[in-house]
Amino acid sequence: MATMAKFKCLILVLLVAVSVCRSQVDPAATSSTTDMLLTTSSSGLDGAVLLRAEGLRLGELSKQMAETNRALEELLATKLRDIHYASVIGELRAEIDSLRRDMEQVKEATTASSVSSGRNDVTAEPTATSSENEQKTLHWLQSSLAEMKGEILDLNRSVNVSRQLQQQQETAGQLQLTRFDVTVLQAQVADEAAYRQQINQSIQQVDDDVQRLDHHQQLNAAQLERLENNVSYEFTSLSSIPSSSPSAVVCRTGTNEWTRPKASSPSFLFSCPPPPAFPTAQRY
């Protein structure tokens, strides 16, 4: 009765575990996947890469759930087989005990019949017949006992084989879990490589921007230097004008020279009007 109660409790626990594994997904794995998605999305990875990685993770999780269900079913079948063997062995032991009791009774009856045969010679022939029957019964009991011992040995061998199979299944399950861990690590390494490649691309883009800004800065510096030279040239032109001729200012550009009326406002001292349309230089 105690064995059957334990068997029922074991079946109930295994069924509950199988139903829970089939109906729910591990919240820790879901939360870790969500965190990984948030981190990866914040880093700016491509959406197609994220979907592909998430699909791979979901596929691996489904495989793990299927393997867990298969392992639970195999464990349930193994436990049922062990319990069946235990019940069969118990029944055989009960039968052996009963046969032993029968043999003891037969021996006691044989001893009593031999004692009574010595006392009473008249009943010698029926006693001899009963002793022959008892010997036949004893031989039959011995042969039955030998057969039961052989069956018990066969059951022990089958139980040992079932244990070896269970150990092999457990080893295969651990190996599968290790392979899954290796696959997860490979996926993480691939994600890290993609993220590192994106960072390298961003750094390269920043370097290109810095070089372009340096080039623009050099161009601006050259333009500023030209403007400073022009201003210096204008100051030189203004300083070379004699004070006796305040009515005109000489402007020079390359090989061309021209004059403009001197303005009273100082804001026009740093600029010259465009040269006249004629190509030759004139001096006034």
Short mmCIF file of C-alpha atoms in Angstrom, two decimals:
data_model
loop_
_atom_site.label_atom_id
_atom_site.label_comp_id
_atom_site.label_asym_id
_atom_site.label_seq_id
_atom_site.Cartn_x
_atom_site.Cartn_y
_atom_site.Cartn_z
CA MET A 1 0.00 0.00 0.00
CA ALA A 2 2.81 2.42 0.86
CA THR A 3 4.50 1.63 -2.48
CA MET A 4 1.31 2.35 -4.42
CA ALA A 5 0.81 5.63 -2.55
CA LYS A 6 4.37 6.71 -3.36
CA PHE A 7 3.83 5.66 -6.96
CA LYS A 8 0.65 7.76 -7.23
CA CYS A 9 2.38 10.78 -5.67
CA LEU A 10 5.30 10.41 -8.09
CA ILE A 11 2.98 10.21 -11.10
CA LEU A 12 1.09 13.30 -9.91
CA VAL A 13 4.30 15.30 -9.43
CA LEU A 14 5.66 14.31 -12.84
CA LEU A 15 2.39 15.16 -14.59
CA VAL A 16 2.29 18.56 -12.89
CA ALA A 17 5.91 19.20 -13.91
CA VAL A 18 5.21 18.23 -17.52
CA SER A 19 2.10 20.44 -17.68
CA VAL A 20 3.96 23.37 -16.17
CA CYS A 21 6.85 22.96 -18.60
CA ARG A 22 4.46 22.79 -21.55
CA SER A 23 2.27 25.71 -20.50
CA GLN A 24 4.78 28.21 -19.17
CA VAL A 25 8.09 29.67 -20.18
CA ASP A 26 10.78 30.45 -17.67
CA PRO A 27 10.25 34.10 -16.52
CA ALA A 28 13.97 34.49 -15.82
CA ALA A 29 14.80 33.54 -19.41
CA THR A 30 12.04 35.90 -20.67
CA SER A 31 13.28 38.79 -18.54
CA SER A 32 16.90 38.18 -19.60
CA THR A 33 15.81 38.09 -23.26
CA THR A 34 13.85 41.35 -22.78
CA ASP A 35 16.84 43.02 -21.12
CA MET A 36 19.09 41.86 -23.92
CA LEU A 37 16.65 43.23 -26.50
CA LEU A 38 16.48 46.60 -24.72
CA THR A 39 20.26 46.81 -24.46
CA THR A 40 20.75 45.82 -28.08
CA SER A 41 18.06 48.23 -29.31
CA SER A 42 19.59 51.05 -27.26
CA SER A 43 22.96 50.37 -28.87
CA GLY A 44 21.39 50.86 -32.28
CA LEU A 45 21.76 47.42 -33.89
CA ASP A 46 19.87 46.60 -37.04
CA GLY A 47 16.28 45.37 -36.58
CA ALA A 48 16.76 42.38 -38.88
CA VAL A 49 19.74 41.19 -36.84
CA LEU A 50 17.71 41.53 -33.63
CA LEU A 51 14.80 39.55 -35.06
CA ARG A 52 17.12 36.84 -36.33
CA ALA A 53 18.86 36.56 -32.97
CA GLU A 54 15.55 36.47 -31.11
CA GLY A 55 14.24 33.78 -33.47
CA LEU A 56 17.32 31.68 -32.80
CA ARG A 57 16.89 32.09 -29.05
CA LEU A 58 13.21 31.14 -29.23
CA GLY A 59 14.07 28.10 -31.34
CA GLU A 60 16.68 26.97 -28.84
CA LEU A 61 14.23 27.53 -25.99
CA SER A 62 11.59 25.44 -27.78
CA LYS A 63 14.14 22.66 -28.33
CA GLN A 64 15.10 22.79 -24.67
CA MET A 65 11.43 22.58 -23.61
CA ALA A 66 10.84 19.62 -25.93
CA GLU A 67 13.92 17.84 -24.61
CA THR A 68 12.83 18.52 -21.03
CA ASN A 69 9.39 17.06 -21.73
CA ARG A 70 10.97 14.03 -23.40
CA ALA A 71 13.31 13.52 -20.45
CA LEU A 72 10.40 13.76 -18.00
CA GLU A 73 8.38 11.25 -20.00
CA GLU A 74 11.33 8.85 -20.13
CA LEU A 75 11.88 9.29 -16.40
CA LEU A 76 8.21 8.56 -15.77
CA ALA A 77 8.39 5.41 -17.91
CA THR A 78 11.54 4.29 -16.08
CA LYS A 79 9.94 4.83 -12.68
CA LEU A 80 6.83 2.93 -13.76
CA ARG A 81 8.98 0.05 -14.98
CA ASP A 82 10.97 0.01 -11.74
CA ILE A 83 7.78 0.03 -9.68
CA HIS A 84 6.37 -2.82 -11.80
CA TYR A 85 9.55 -4.82 -11.29
CA ALA A 86 9.44 -4.11 -7.56
CA SER A 87 5.84 -5.34 -7.36
CA VAL A 88 6.70 -8.48 -9.36
CA ILE A 89 9.70 -9.16 -7.11
CA GLY A 90 7.50 -8.69 -4.04
CA GLU A 91 4.98 -11.18 -5.37
CA LEU A 92 7.73 -13.69 -6.16
CA ARG A 93 9.17 -13.31 -2.68
CA ALA A 94 5.72 -13.89 -1.19
CA GLU A 95 5.35 -17.04 -3.29
CA ILE A 96 8.82 -18.22 -2.23
CA ASP A 97 7.92 -17.68 1.41
CA SER A 98 4.72 -19.64 0.97
CA LEU A 99 6.64 -22.44 -0.77
CA ARG A 100 9.12 -22.51 2.08
CA ARG A 101 6.30 -22.84 4.56
CA ASP A 102 4.83 -25.65 2.47
CA MET A 103 8.20 -27.38 2.40
CA GLU A 104 8.51 -27.09 6.18
CA GLN A 105 5.05 -28.57 6.56
CA VAL A 106 5.96 -31.42 4.17
CA LYS A 107 9.16 -32.12 6.12
CA GLU A 108 7.25 -32.17 9.40
CA ALA A 109 4.65 -34.49 7.89
CA THR A 110 7.40 -36.76 6.53
CA THR A 111 9.07 -36.93 9.93
CA ALA A 112 5.77 -37.71 11.65
CA SER A 113 4.93 -40.39 9.07
CA SER A 114 8.34 -42.06 9.49
CA VAL A 115 7.85 -42.15 13.27
CA SER A 116 4.35 -43.60 12.96
CA SER A 117 5.56 -46.20 10.39
CA GLY A 118 8.08 -47.55 12.92
CA ARG A 119 5.35 -47.97 15.51
CA ASN A 120 2.72 -49.52 13.29
CA ASP A 121 3.81 -52.20 10.78
CA VAL A 122 0.24 -52.78 9.56
CA THR A 123 0.06 -49.38 7.88
CA ALA A 124 3.47 -49.70 6.20
CA GLU A 125 2.17 -49.80 2.61
CA PRO A 126 -0.02 -46.60 2.78
CA THR A 127 2.86 -44.80 4.54
CA ALA A 128 5.26 -45.74 1.73
CA THR A 129 2.78 -44.39 -0.83
CA SER A 130 2.38 -41.13 1.07
CA SER A 131 6.16 -40.77 1.41
CA GLU A 132 6.55 -41.19 -2.35
CA ASN A 133 3.93 -38.51 -2.90
CA GLU A 134 5.68 -36.26 -0.45
CA GLN A 135 9.01 -36.78 -2.22
CA LYS A 136 7.41 -35.94 -5.56
CA THR A 137 5.89 -32.84 -4.03
CA LEU A 138 9.27 -31.91 -2.60
CA HIS A 139 10.96 -32.31 -6.00
CA TRP A 140 8.26 -30.19 -7.61
CA LEU A 141 8.71 -27.51 -4.97
CA GLN A 142 12.48 -27.53 -5.50
CA SER A 143 12.10 -27.23 -9.27
CA SER A 144 9.58 -24.41 -8.84
CA LEU A 145 11.95 -22.66 -6.45
CA ALA A 146 14.80 -22.97 -8.97
CA GLU A 147 12.61 -21.49 -11.72
CA MET A 148 11.63 -18.60 -9.46
CA LYS A 149 15.29 -17.96 -8.64
CA GLY A 150 16.04 -17.83 -12.37
CA GLU A 151 13.20 -15.35 -12.90
CA ILE A 152 14.50 -13.22 -10.03
CA LEU A 153 17.96 -13.18 -11.63
CA ASP A 154 16.43 -12.14 -14.96
CA LEU A 155 14.51 -9.34 -13.23
CA ASN A 156 17.67 -8.15 -11.50
CA ARG A 157 19.48 -8.06 -14.83
CA SER A 158 16.64 -6.07 -16.41
CA VAL A 159 16.64 -3.64 -13.47
CA ASN A 160 20.40 -3.13 -13.89
CA VAL A 161 19.91 -2.53 -17.60
CA SER A 162 17.18 0.03 -16.86
CA ARG A 163 19.49 1.82 -14.45
CA GLN A 164 22.23 1.93 -17.06
CA LEU A 165 19.77 3.31 -19.59
CA GLN A 166 18.66 5.94 -17.08
CA GLN A 167 22.27 6.97 -16.47
CA GLN A 168 22.86 7.19 -20.21
CA GLN A 169 19.77 9.35 -20.59
CA GLU A 170 20.90 11.65 -17.79
CA THR A 171 24.35 11.96 -19.39
CA ALA A 172 22.76 12.71 -22.76
CA GLY A 173 20.58 15.38 -21.13
CA GLN A 174 23.58 17.03 -19.50
CA LEU A 175 25.45 16.93 -22.80
CA GLN A 176 22.49 18.55 -24.54
CA LEU A 177 22.35 21.29 -21.91
CA THR A 178 26.06 21.90 -22.39
CA ARG A 179 25.55 22.17 -26.14
CA PHE A 180 22.73 24.64 -25.57
CA ASP A 181 24.97 26.73 -23.30
CA VAL A 182 27.67 26.70 -25.97
CA THR A 183 25.13 27.82 -28.58
CA VAL A 184 23.97 30.67 -26.33
CA LEU A 185 27.58 31.74 -25.76
CA GLN A 186 28.22 31.67 -29.51
CA ALA A 187 25.17 33.86 -30.09
CA GLN A 188 26.39 36.31 -27.45
CA VAL A 189 29.85 36.38 -29.05
CA ALA A 190 28.24 37.09 -32.43
CA ASP A 191 26.20 39.93 -30.91
CA GLU A 192 29.32 41.38 -29.28
CA ALA A 193 31.18 41.16 -32.59
CA ALA A 194 28.35 42.95 -34.40
CA TYR A 195 28.25 45.64 -31.70
CA ARG A 196 32.04 46.04 -31.89
CA GLN A 197 31.85 46.34 -35.67
CA GLN A 198 29.20 49.04 -35.36
CA ILE A 199 31.39 50.92 -32.86
CA ASN A 200 34.33 50.69 -35.28
CA GLN A 201 32.14 52.04 -38.07
CA SER A 202 31.03 54.92 -35.85
CA ILE A 203 34.67 55.68 -34.95
CA GLN A 204 35.62 55.62 -38.64
CA GLN A 205 32.77 58.00 -39.44
CA VAL A 206 33.89 60.35 -36.65
CA ASP A 207 37.44 60.24 -38.01
CA ASP A 208 36.16 61.12 -41.48
CA ASP A 209 34.16 64.02 -40.03
CA VAL A 210 37.22 65.26 -38.13
CA GLN A 211 39.35 65.11 -41.28
CA ARG A 212 36.69 66.96 -43.24
CA LEU A 213 36.47 69.62 -40.53
CA ASP A 214 40.26 69.93 -40.53
CA HIS A 215 40.19 70.43 -44.28
CA HIS A 216 37.49 73.10 -43.95
CA GLN A 217 39.48 74.74 -41.20
CA GLN A 218 42.57 74.83 -43.41
CA LEU A 219 40.53 76.36 -46.23
CA ASN A 220 39.08 78.95 -43.86
CA ALA A 221 42.55 79.71 -42.49
CA ALA A 222 43.88 80.21 -46.03
CA GLN A 223 40.94 82.45 -46.89
CA LEU A 224 41.46 84.41 -43.68
CA GLU A 225 45.14 84.79 -44.51
CA ARG A 226 44.23 86.12 -47.96
CA LEU A 227 41.82 88.58 -46.38
CA GLU A 228 44.49 89.73 -43.94
CA ASN A 229 46.93 90.20 -46.81
CA ASN A 230 44.33 92.23 -48.69
CA VAL A 231 43.68 94.39 -45.63
CA SER A 232 47.42 94.89 -45.13
CA TYR A 233 47.72 95.80 -48.74
CA GLU A 234 44.90 98.33 -48.41
CA PHE A 235 46.52 99.88 -45.35
CA THR A 236 49.76 100.11 -47.30
CA SER A 237 47.92 101.77 -50.18
CA LEU A 238 46.28 104.26 -47.85
CA SER A 239 49.55 105.09 -46.14
CA SER A 240 51.25 105.71 -49.51
CA ILE A 241 48.74 108.40 -50.54
CA PRO A 242 50.20 111.96 -50.19
CA SER A 243 48.32 114.43 -48.02
CA SER A 244 48.21 117.05 -50.82
CA SER A 245 45.74 115.00 -52.81
CA PRO A 246 42.84 114.21 -50.46
CA SER A 247 40.31 113.91 -53.19
CA ALA A 248 41.28 110.42 -54.53
CA VAL A 249 42.44 106.98 -53.35
CA VAL A 250 44.62 104.66 -55.45
CA CYS A 251 43.43 101.02 -55.61
CA ARG A 252 45.66 98.20 -56.88
CA THR A 253 44.75 94.65 -57.86
CA GLY A 254 47.45 92.60 -59.52
CA THR A 255 48.66 94.66 -62.50
CA ASN A 256 45.65 96.98 -62.52
CA GLU A 257 45.40 100.30 -60.73
CA TRP A 258 42.54 102.74 -60.52
CA THR A 259 41.38 105.59 -58.35
CA ARG A 260 38.24 106.30 -56.48
CA PRO A 261 37.09 109.47 -54.77
CA LYS A 262 38.15 109.60 -51.15
CA ALA A 263 35.15 109.07 -48.88
CA SER A 264 34.66 111.05 -45.76
CA SER A 265 33.43 108.02 -43.81
CA PRO A 266 36.20 105.80 -42.35
CA SER A 267 34.20 102.63 -43.13
CA PHE A 268 35.21 102.88 -46.80
CA LEU A 269 38.92 103.00 -46.06
CA PHE A 270 39.22 99.19 -46.06
CA SER A 271 37.52 98.48 -49.39
CA CYS A 272 37.93 99.47 -52.98
CA PRO A 273 35.23 99.49 -55.60
CA PRO A 274 35.54 97.03 -58.45
CA PRO A 275 38.02 98.00 -61.19
CA PRO A 276 36.76 99.80 -64.27
CA ALA A 277 35.73 97.85 -67.32
CA PHE A 278 38.82 98.73 -69.42
CA PRO A 279 41.65 96.20 -69.20
CA THR A 280 44.64 98.57 -69.11
CA ALA A 281 45.88 100.08 -65.88
CA GLN A 282 45.61 103.88 -65.59
CA ARG A 283 47.16 106.23 -63.06
CA TYR A 284 45.80 109.65 -62.18
#
